[in-house]
């Protein structure tokens, strides 16, 4: 079996023998595997980099390891919650490129922040965190990536929406909750 | 002989094979992206009654839809998912809105949800699971000039304080699942309020959006919209 390929720039034919075709298939397999390894590596690289940039947490001079946020003074293990339960929740909504920010807070502090963050003219409602013990430690974790599947109002002109590239997830000791999701340039990384 | 053949592979066959490999990778990546980007509507709009919409109300059943495999049976708002829903939208670009609806995910995981969009960011405000397939009245109504009250069958779910009025109402089906089968169903007694006035039925056949070919929709009357996905309506 021979396969002929015409090389456009030089006008000559390359003849691929059966062995060559077999070699090509092997190369494809190796290439696909390499691409997979590359994607996994890039994903891990993005995650570790962004987690290292995490704001509002106290860092020690050294790192505790790859992909981890190093907390010294915070009373809550923000790194654990944002790297484990929070990350898993974010991944259930799409592709996660990395952690964009993490905040340690309490239920009462977070409730007040939720109720006032849009200012006196913005929307506000009674925070569900008011019904929890006020001192309960919680983490607010922001992730960048691409997140889909959320209810969105239809535009009047039928134009497509701006993609949701950031999600904020609240992680308590027993649950994860979506706080907000939106375009990266509209959902600011901030917390109580 | 072997050396000549190896040389031939490096000089002539390898570039061609690299090209083939690259093309395959491009096709694979485009295919992978496309599988996650389905987002279509079958919705009706009420726009002609003014620029101060303060309520939307719908009577409808919670459908029994067939959703593709892959969505969570316990975690809300994960794809693939289909929503029966309604909005009061404050701006034509749909960056600000209030919303209440029903989410449909795997194996009958069906839930009510309510929330708001502000500046293009969505904030979920609550959910209720195990909602069945009965008919209900879904209402969002502004009261006292600022209190947007979410109700199902008159039962209070949430109050959102926001001193703002709507530019239009909208109702219908929103899908993130190109292979879902949502049989024809009807949104009845479509109603609105202007500036917190009396309830009035939609009257204008004002506007609609039906994203084919999967989505189907149409007016039964000026106050009744039917919708479906991958099913005739």
Short mmCIF file of C-alpha atoms in Angstrom, two decimals:
data_model
loop_
_atom_site.label_atom_id
_atom_site.label_comp_id
_atom_site.label_asym_id
_atom_site.label_seq_id
_atom_site.Cartn_x
_atom_site.Cartn_y
_atom_site.Cartn_z
CA UNK A 1 0.00 0.00 0.00
CA UNK A 2 1.34 3.42 -0.93
CA UNK A 3 -0.03 6.86 -0.14
CA UNK A 4 0.93 9.82 -2.33
CA UNK A 5 1.11 13.37 -0.97
CA UNK A 6 1.70 16.31 -3.25
CA UNK A 7 3.93 18.99 -1.75
CA UNK A 8 2.43 22.24 -2.97
CA UNK A 9 5.50 24.46 -2.90
CA UNK A 10 7.77 22.20 -4.90
CA UNK A 11 5.27 20.27 -6.94
CA UNK A 12 6.83 16.92 -6.20
CA UNK A 13 5.26 13.80 -4.84
CA UNK A 14 6.28 12.07 -1.68
CA UNK A 15 5.51 8.40 -1.65
CA UNK A 16 4.64 6.95 1.72
CA UNK A 17 5.14 3.24 1.93
CA UNK A 18 3.10 0.93 4.16
CA UNK A 19 5.86 1.22 6.71
CA UNK A 20 5.74 5.00 6.44
CA UNK A 21 2.00 5.05 6.98
CA UNK A 22 2.52 2.87 10.01
CA UNK A 23 5.16 5.30 11.18
CA UNK A 24 2.74 8.19 10.68
CA UNK A 25 0.12 6.51 12.81
CA UNK A 26 2.68 5.94 15.52
CA UNK A 27 3.66 9.57 15.32
CA UNK A 28 0.03 10.63 15.63
CA UNK A 29 -0.37 8.50 18.72
CA UNK A 30 2.79 9.90 20.25
CA UNK A 31 1.70 13.42 19.29
CA UNK A 32 -1.71 13.05 20.88
CA UNK A 33 -0.17 11.67 24.04
CA UNK A 34 2.33 14.54 24.10
CA UNK A 35 -0.45 17.06 23.64
CA UNK A 36 -2.32 15.53 26.56
CA UNK A 37 0.76 15.70 28.74
CA UNK A 38 1.33 19.29 27.61
CA UNK A 39 -2.23 20.32 28.49
CA UNK A 40 -2.03 18.70 31.91
CA UNK A 41 1.33 20.35 32.53
CA UNK A 42 0.03 23.75 31.43
CA UNK A 43 -3.05 23.38 33.60
CA UNK A 44 -0.94 22.57 36.63
CA UNK A 45 1.42 25.41 35.77
CA UNK A 46 -1.43 27.93 35.51
CA UNK A 47 -2.95 26.74 38.76
CA UNK A 48 0.23 26.92 40.73
CA UNK A 49 1.12 30.33 39.34
CA UNK A 50 -2.25 31.84 40.04
CA UNK A 51 -2.49 30.35 43.47
CA UNK A 52 0.91 31.85 44.22
CA UNK A 53 -0.60 35.23 43.29
CA UNK A 54 -3.51 34.75 45.65
CA UNK A 55 -4.37 37.90 47.51
CA UNK A 56 -5.57 38.60 51.03
CA UNK A 57 -3.83 35.72 52.65
CA UNK A 58 -0.75 35.87 54.80
CA UNK A 59 2.29 34.13 53.35
CA UNK A 60 5.40 32.85 54.98
CA UNK A 61 8.76 33.29 53.21
CA UNK A 62 8.81 29.67 52.13
CA UNK A 63 6.31 27.69 50.18
CA UNK A 64 4.57 24.61 51.48
CA UNK A 65 4.60 22.93 48.12
CA UNK A 66 3.41 23.02 44.56
CA UNK A 67 -0.03 24.50 44.04
CA UNK A 68 -0.59 25.34 47.68
CA UNK A 69 -1.32 28.64 49.36
CA UNK A 70 0.87 29.15 52.40
CA UNK A 71 -1.14 30.52 55.31
CA UNK A 72 0.51 31.55 58.55
CA UNK A 73 -1.73 33.86 60.49
CA UNK A 74 -5.18 33.20 59.05
CA UNK A 75 -7.43 31.30 61.45
CA UNK A 76 -8.89 29.30 58.60
CA UNK A 77 -7.19 26.90 56.20
CA UNK A 78 -8.06 28.93 53.12
CA UNK A 79 -5.56 27.08 50.97
CA UNK A 80 -7.08 23.74 51.82
CA UNK A 81 -10.61 24.86 51.15
CA UNK A 82 -9.83 26.74 47.93
CA UNK A 83 -7.53 24.03 46.60
CA UNK A 84 -9.83 21.15 47.44
CA UNK A 85 -13.59 21.59 47.86
CA UNK A 86 -13.74 25.01 46.21
CA UNK A 87 -11.67 23.91 43.25
CA UNK A 88 -13.73 20.77 42.78
CA UNK A 89 -16.91 22.85 42.79
CA UNK A 90 -15.47 25.33 40.29
CA UNK A 91 -14.45 22.48 38.00
CA UNK A 92 -18.00 21.15 38.03
CA UNK A 93 -19.01 24.37 36.25
CA UNK A 94 -16.33 24.47 33.58
CA UNK A 95 -12.63 24.81 32.91
CA UNK A 96 -10.48 26.19 35.70
CA UNK A 97 -7.25 27.92 34.75
CA UNK A 98 -6.33 28.86 38.29
CA UNK A 99 -7.20 30.52 41.56
CA UNK A 100 -7.54 34.30 41.23
CA UNK A 101 -8.01 35.14 44.89
CA UNK A 102 -8.88 33.74 48.29
CA UNK A 103 -10.26 35.33 51.44
CA UNK A 104 -10.67 34.03 54.97
CA UNK A 105 -13.73 35.40 56.73
CA UNK A 106 -16.58 34.49 59.05
CA UNK A 107 -20.28 33.95 58.37
CA UNK A 108 -21.33 37.20 60.05
CA UNK A 109 -18.64 39.27 58.36
CA UNK A 110 -19.41 37.74 55.00
CA UNK A 111 -23.17 38.31 55.44
CA UNK A 112 -22.64 42.02 56.03
CA UNK A 113 -20.34 42.24 53.02
CA UNK A 114 -22.82 40.41 50.77
CA UNK A 115 -25.60 42.75 51.82
CA UNK A 116 -23.68 45.97 51.22
CA UNK A 117 -21.17 45.29 48.44
CA UNK A 118 -23.23 46.95 45.68
CA UNK A 119 -23.65 50.18 47.61
CA UNK A 120 -26.87 51.95 48.59
CA UNK A 121 -28.39 51.87 45.08
CA UNK A 122 -27.32 48.39 44.02
CA UNK A 123 -29.26 45.18 44.60
CA UNK A 124 -29.14 43.72 48.09
CA UNK A 125 -30.91 40.96 49.97
CA UNK A 126 -30.73 39.30 53.33
CA UNK A 127 -27.71 37.05 53.19
CA UNK A 128 -28.33 33.34 53.82
CA UNK A 129 -25.16 33.39 55.93
CA UNK A 130 -27.06 35.27 58.63
CA UNK A 131 -28.68 32.01 59.65
CA UNK A 132 -25.30 30.42 60.37
CA UNK A 133 -23.27 30.83 63.58
CA UNK A 134 -21.65 34.24 63.29
CA UNK A 135 -18.13 33.05 64.01
CA UNK A 136 -18.22 30.15 61.59
CA UNK A 137 -15.07 30.34 59.45
CA UNK A 138 -15.61 30.36 55.71
CA UNK A 139 -13.43 30.87 52.66
CA UNK A 140 -14.29 32.93 49.60
CA UNK A 141 -12.42 31.58 46.58
CA UNK A 142 -12.20 33.13 43.11
CA UNK A 143 -11.30 31.03 40.06
CA UNK A 144 -10.51 32.10 36.52
CA UNK A 145 -11.36 29.93 33.53
CA UNK A 146 -14.45 29.39 31.43
CA UNK A 147 -17.75 28.64 33.17
CA UNK A 148 -21.02 27.75 31.48
CA UNK A 149 -24.54 26.66 32.18
CA UNK A 150 -25.85 29.54 34.27
CA UNK A 151 -29.21 31.20 33.70
CA UNK A 152 -28.79 34.41 31.71
CA UNK A 153 -31.31 36.96 30.52
CA UNK A 154 -31.65 37.09 26.72
CA UNK A 155 -30.49 40.26 25.01
CA UNK A 156 -33.10 42.12 23.06
CA UNK A 157 -30.91 42.24 19.96
CA UNK A 158 -30.18 38.51 20.06
CA UNK A 159 -26.43 39.08 20.27
CA UNK A 160 -24.30 36.50 22.12
CA UNK A 161 -23.28 37.05 25.71
CA UNK A 162 -19.80 37.82 26.98
CA UNK A 163 -18.43 34.55 28.39
CA UNK A 164 -18.26 33.96 32.12
CA UNK A 165 -14.55 33.73 32.95
CA UNK A 166 -14.55 34.07 36.71
CA UNK A 167 -16.49 32.37 39.49
CA UNK A 168 -16.60 33.09 43.22
CA UNK A 169 -17.33 30.17 45.52
CA UNK A 170 -17.98 30.18 49.24
CA UNK A 171 -16.56 27.17 51.05
CA UNK A 172 -17.82 26.34 54.52
CA UNK A 173 -17.03 23.28 56.58
CA UNK A 174 -19.92 21.35 55.08
CA UNK A 175 -20.78 22.86 51.69
CA UNK A 176 -19.77 24.91 48.67
CA UNK A 177 -21.99 27.70 47.36
CA UNK A 178 -21.75 29.90 44.28
CA UNK A 179 -21.52 33.53 45.29
CA UNK A 180 -21.20 35.02 41.81
CA UNK A 181 -20.13 34.25 38.25
CA UNK A 182 -19.36 36.66 35.45
CA UNK A 183 -16.92 38.08 32.92
CA UNK A 184 -13.45 38.63 34.34
CA UNK A 185 -13.54 42.38 33.72
CA UNK A 186 -16.85 42.71 35.58
CA UNK A 187 -16.38 40.40 38.55
CA UNK A 188 -13.68 42.00 40.66
CA UNK A 189 -11.63 39.87 43.04
CA UNK A 190 -12.55 41.31 46.41
CA UNK A 191 -13.85 40.13 49.74
CA UNK A 192 -14.88 41.24 53.20
CA UNK B 1 19.75 1.08 2.70
CA UNK B 2 18.41 1.68 6.21
CA UNK B 3 20.39 4.87 6.50
CA UNK B 4 19.04 6.13 3.18
CA UNK B 5 15.48 5.39 4.29
CA UNK B 6 15.93 7.17 7.62
CA UNK B 7 17.33 10.16 5.82
CA UNK B 8 14.34 10.13 3.46
CA UNK B 9 11.95 10.09 6.42
CA UNK B 10 13.62 13.04 8.11
CA UNK B 11 13.87 15.18 4.98
CA UNK B 12 10.62 14.45 3.20
CA UNK B 13 8.11 12.45 5.15
CA UNK B 14 8.45 14.03 8.57
CA UNK B 15 7.35 17.52 7.50
CA UNK B 16 4.29 16.06 5.81
CA UNK B 17 3.46 13.98 8.83
CA UNK B 18 3.88 16.98 11.11
CA UNK B 19 1.40 18.86 8.95
CA UNK B 20 -1.09 15.99 9.22
CA UNK B 21 -0.59 15.83 12.99
CA UNK B 22 -1.16 19.57 13.34
CA UNK B 23 -4.33 19.45 11.25
CA UNK B 24 -5.70 16.59 13.34
CA UNK B 25 -4.99 18.51 16.55
CA UNK B 26 -6.73 21.62 15.23
CA UNK B 27 -9.80 19.59 14.27
CA UNK B 28 -9.82 17.89 17.68
CA UNK B 29 -9.56 21.17 19.58
CA UNK B 30 -12.30 22.85 17.54
CA UNK B 31 -14.57 19.86 18.07
CA UNK B 32 -13.91 19.88 21.82
CA UNK B 33 -14.71 23.60 22.13
CA UNK B 34 -17.89 23.31 20.09
CA UNK B 35 -19.27 20.63 22.38
CA UNK B 36 -19.30 23.06 25.31
CA UNK B 37 -20.67 26.17 23.69
CA UNK B 38 -24.33 25.34 23.07
CA UNK B 39 -26.55 28.07 24.50
CA UNK B 40 -29.90 28.74 22.85
CA UNK B 41 -33.26 30.28 23.64
CA UNK B 42 -36.92 29.96 22.76
CA UNK B 43 -38.33 33.05 24.42
CA UNK B 44 -41.01 35.71 24.07
CA UNK B 45 -40.59 39.37 24.95
CA UNK B 46 -43.02 42.01 26.18
CA UNK B 47 -41.57 45.41 25.36
CA UNK B 48 -44.29 47.75 24.17
CA UNK B 49 -46.07 48.67 27.39
CA UNK B 50 -43.55 51.30 28.44
CA UNK B 51 -40.14 51.44 30.03
CA UNK B 52 -41.03 50.77 33.64
CA UNK B 53 -41.76 47.07 33.94
CA UNK B 54 -42.01 46.08 37.58
CA UNK B 55 -43.40 42.55 37.41
CA UNK B 56 -43.64 39.38 35.37
CA UNK B 57 -45.92 36.44 36.08
CA UNK B 58 -46.36 33.07 34.36
CA UNK B 59 -48.51 30.01 34.92
CA UNK B 60 -46.76 26.86 33.70
CA UNK B 61 -45.95 23.28 34.58
CA UNK B 62 -42.47 22.10 35.42
CA UNK B 63 -41.72 19.91 32.44
CA UNK B 64 -40.36 16.39 32.35
CA UNK B 65 -37.43 16.78 29.97
CA UNK B 66 -34.79 14.37 28.73
CA UNK B 67 -31.35 15.82 29.44
CA UNK B 68 -28.08 14.47 28.03
CA UNK B 69 -25.82 12.52 30.34
CA UNK B 70 -23.04 14.36 32.09
CA UNK B 71 -24.74 16.92 34.30
CA UNK B 72 -24.65 16.57 38.03
CA UNK B 73 -27.63 15.01 39.78
CA UNK B 74 -26.93 17.02 42.93
CA UNK B 75 -25.10 20.24 42.01
CA UNK B 76 -27.22 23.03 40.58
CA UNK B 77 -26.34 24.94 37.38
CA UNK B 78 -24.03 22.34 35.82
CA UNK B 79 -24.14 21.56 32.10
CA UNK B 80 -25.91 20.03 30.32
CA UNK B 81 -28.92 21.87 31.72
CA UNK B 82 -32.19 23.35 30.46
CA UNK B 83 -34.15 26.15 32.15
CA UNK B 84 -37.80 27.13 32.02
CA UNK B 85 -37.53 30.66 33.19
CA UNK B 86 -38.67 34.29 33.23
CA UNK B 87 -36.99 37.66 33.58
CA UNK B 88 -37.55 41.34 34.17
CA UNK B 89 -34.62 42.84 32.29
CA UNK B 90 -33.41 46.35 33.07
CA UNK B 91 -31.18 47.04 30.07
CA UNK B 92 -31.33 46.06 26.39
CA UNK B 93 -27.93 44.39 26.62
CA UNK B 94 -29.31 42.18 29.41
CA UNK B 95 -26.59 43.00 31.93
CA UNK B 96 -29.09 43.67 34.75
CA UNK B 97 -32.07 41.49 35.53
CA UNK B 98 -34.14 39.58 38.07
CA UNK B 99 -35.10 35.97 37.36
CA UNK B 100 -37.00 32.96 38.65
CA UNK B 101 -37.23 29.58 36.95
CA UNK B 102 -36.87 25.82 36.93
CA UNK B 103 -33.62 23.98 36.19
CA UNK B 104 -33.59 20.53 34.59
CA UNK B 105 -30.54 18.27 34.89
CA UNK B 106 -29.86 14.55 34.97
CA UNK B 107 -32.52 11.91 35.67
CA UNK B 108 -35.21 14.29 36.78
CA UNK B 109 -33.04 16.46 39.02
CA UNK B 110 -35.41 19.40 38.83
CA UNK B 111 -35.21 22.53 40.98
CA UNK B 112 -36.54 26.04 41.29
CA UNK B 113 -34.01 28.83 41.40
CA UNK B 114 -34.10 32.58 41.79
CA UNK B 115 -31.40 35.17 41.32
CA UNK B 116 -30.30 38.46 39.87
CA UNK B 117 -27.83 39.81 37.37
CA UNK B 118 -26.04 43.06 38.08
CA UNK B 119 -23.47 44.61 35.75
CA UNK B 120 -23.20 41.38 33.78
CA UNK B 121 -22.49 39.28 36.87
CA UNK B 122 -24.98 36.67 38.01
CA UNK B 123 -25.77 36.20 41.70
CA UNK B 124 -27.86 33.13 42.60
CA UNK B 125 -30.13 33.89 45.53
CA UNK B 126 -31.73 30.53 46.27
CA UNK B 127 -32.89 27.11 45.11
CA UNK B 128 -35.54 24.56 46.05
CA UNK B 129 -35.23 20.87 45.10
CA UNK B 130 -37.78 18.10 44.52
CA UNK B 131 -40.27 20.31 42.78
CA UNK B 132 -42.14 17.69 40.74
CA UNK B 133 -43.97 18.38 37.49
CA UNK B 134 -47.12 20.18 38.61
CA UNK B 135 -48.40 23.53 37.39
CA UNK B 136 -47.45 26.63 39.36
CA UNK B 137 -47.65 30.42 39.22
CA UNK B 138 -44.19 32.02 39.16
CA UNK B 139 -44.05 35.70 40.05
CA UNK B 140 -41.46 38.43 40.41
CA UNK B 141 -42.98 41.72 41.44
CA UNK B 142 -41.58 44.99 42.71
CA UNK B 143 -43.31 46.46 45.76
CA UNK B 144 -42.90 49.72 47.69
CA UNK B 145 -40.72 51.16 44.95
CA UNK B 146 -37.73 48.96 45.65
CA UNK B 147 -38.55 45.46 46.92
CA UNK B 148 -38.42 42.79 44.20
CA UNK B 149 -40.34 39.86 45.68
CA UNK B 150 -39.96 36.35 44.26
CA UNK B 151 -42.94 34.02 44.77
CA UNK B 152 -44.17 30.59 43.67
CA UNK B 153 -47.93 30.11 44.07
CA UNK B 154 -47.94 33.20 46.23
CA UNK B 155 -45.36 31.78 48.64
CA UNK B 156 -42.50 34.18 49.31
CA UNK B 157 -39.05 32.93 48.28
CA UNK B 158 -36.85 36.00 48.40
CA UNK B 159 -36.89 39.77 48.52
CA UNK B 160 -34.25 41.74 46.67
CA UNK B 161 -33.98 45.46 47.41
CA UNK B 162 -33.18 47.33 44.21
CA UNK B 163 -34.60 50.70 43.22
CA UNK B 164 -34.77 50.08 39.49
CA UNK B 165 -37.36 49.41 36.79
CA UNK B 166 -37.35 46.98 33.91
CA UNK B 167 -37.03 47.73 30.21
CA UNK B 168 -38.84 44.54 29.21
CA UNK B 169 -40.17 41.19 30.38
CA UNK B 170 -39.16 37.87 28.87
CA UNK B 171 -40.31 34.29 29.30
CA UNK B 172 -39.36 30.91 27.88
CA UNK B 173 -36.84 28.13 27.49
CA UNK B 174 -33.06 28.48 27.81
CA UNK B 175 -30.88 25.50 26.95
CA UNK B 176 -27.25 24.52 27.46
CA UNK B 177 -27.89 21.05 26.02
CA UNK B 178 -28.05 20.65 22.25
CA UNK B 179 -29.34 17.10 22.59
CA UNK B 180 -32.02 17.63 25.23
CA UNK B 181 -35.57 16.73 24.38
CA UNK B 182 -38.06 19.15 25.88
CA UNK B 183 -41.54 18.41 24.65
CA UNK B 184 -43.86 21.22 23.73
CA UNK B 185 -45.08 23.10 26.78
CA UNK B 186 -46.93 26.34 27.37
CA UNK B 187 -46.32 29.51 29.35
CA UNK B 188 -49.82 30.75 30.17
CA UNK B 189 -51.38 33.95 31.45
CA UNK B 190 -48.24 35.96 30.76
CA UNK B 191 -48.70 39.09 32.84
CA UNK B 192 -46.85 42.27 33.70
CA UNK B 193 -47.13 45.35 35.81
CA UNK B 194 -45.97 48.83 34.86
CA UNK B 195 -44.82 51.10 37.69
CA UNK B 196 -46.39 48.74 40.21
CA UNK B 197 -49.81 49.22 38.64
CA UNK B 198 -52.49 46.60 38.05
CA UNK B 199 -51.73 43.18 36.60
CA UNK B 200 -52.28 43.14 32.86
CA UNK B 201 -51.92 40.35 30.33
CA UNK B 202 -49.25 40.71 27.70
CA UNK B 203 -50.90 42.17 24.64
CA UNK B 204 -48.51 43.00 21.88
CA UNK B 205 -46.91 39.88 20.33
CA UNK B 206 -43.95 42.21 20.77
CA UNK B 207 -40.90 40.15 20.06
CA UNK B 208 -39.56 36.62 20.11
CA UNK B 209 -36.31 34.72 19.80
CA UNK B 210 -36.21 31.11 18.65
CA UNK B 211 -32.69 29.80 18.02
CA UNK B 212 -32.95 27.05 15.45
CA UNK B 213 -32.72 24.36 14.54
CA UNK B 214 -32.95 22.75 17.99
CA UNK B 215 -35.31 25.25 19.60
CA UNK B 216 -38.97 25.65 18.73
CA UNK B 217 -41.40 28.32 19.85
CA UNK B 218 -44.40 30.41 18.95
CA UNK B 219 -47.32 32.45 20.20
CA UNK B 220 -50.60 30.69 20.97
CA UNK B 221 -52.00 34.11 21.80
CA UNK B 222 -50.53 37.45 22.87
CA UNK B 223 -50.37 36.15 26.45
CA UNK B 224 -49.42 32.52 25.78
CA UNK B 225 -46.08 31.20 24.51
CA UNK B 226 -45.22 27.61 23.61
CA UNK B 227 -41.72 26.24 23.51
CA UNK B 228 -39.83 23.00 22.89
CA UNK B 229 -36.39 21.67 22.11
CA UNK B 230 -35.66 18.89 19.62
CA UNK B 231 -39.39 18.37 19.49
CA UNK B 232 -42.15 19.89 17.43
CA UNK B 233 -44.30 22.57 19.00
#
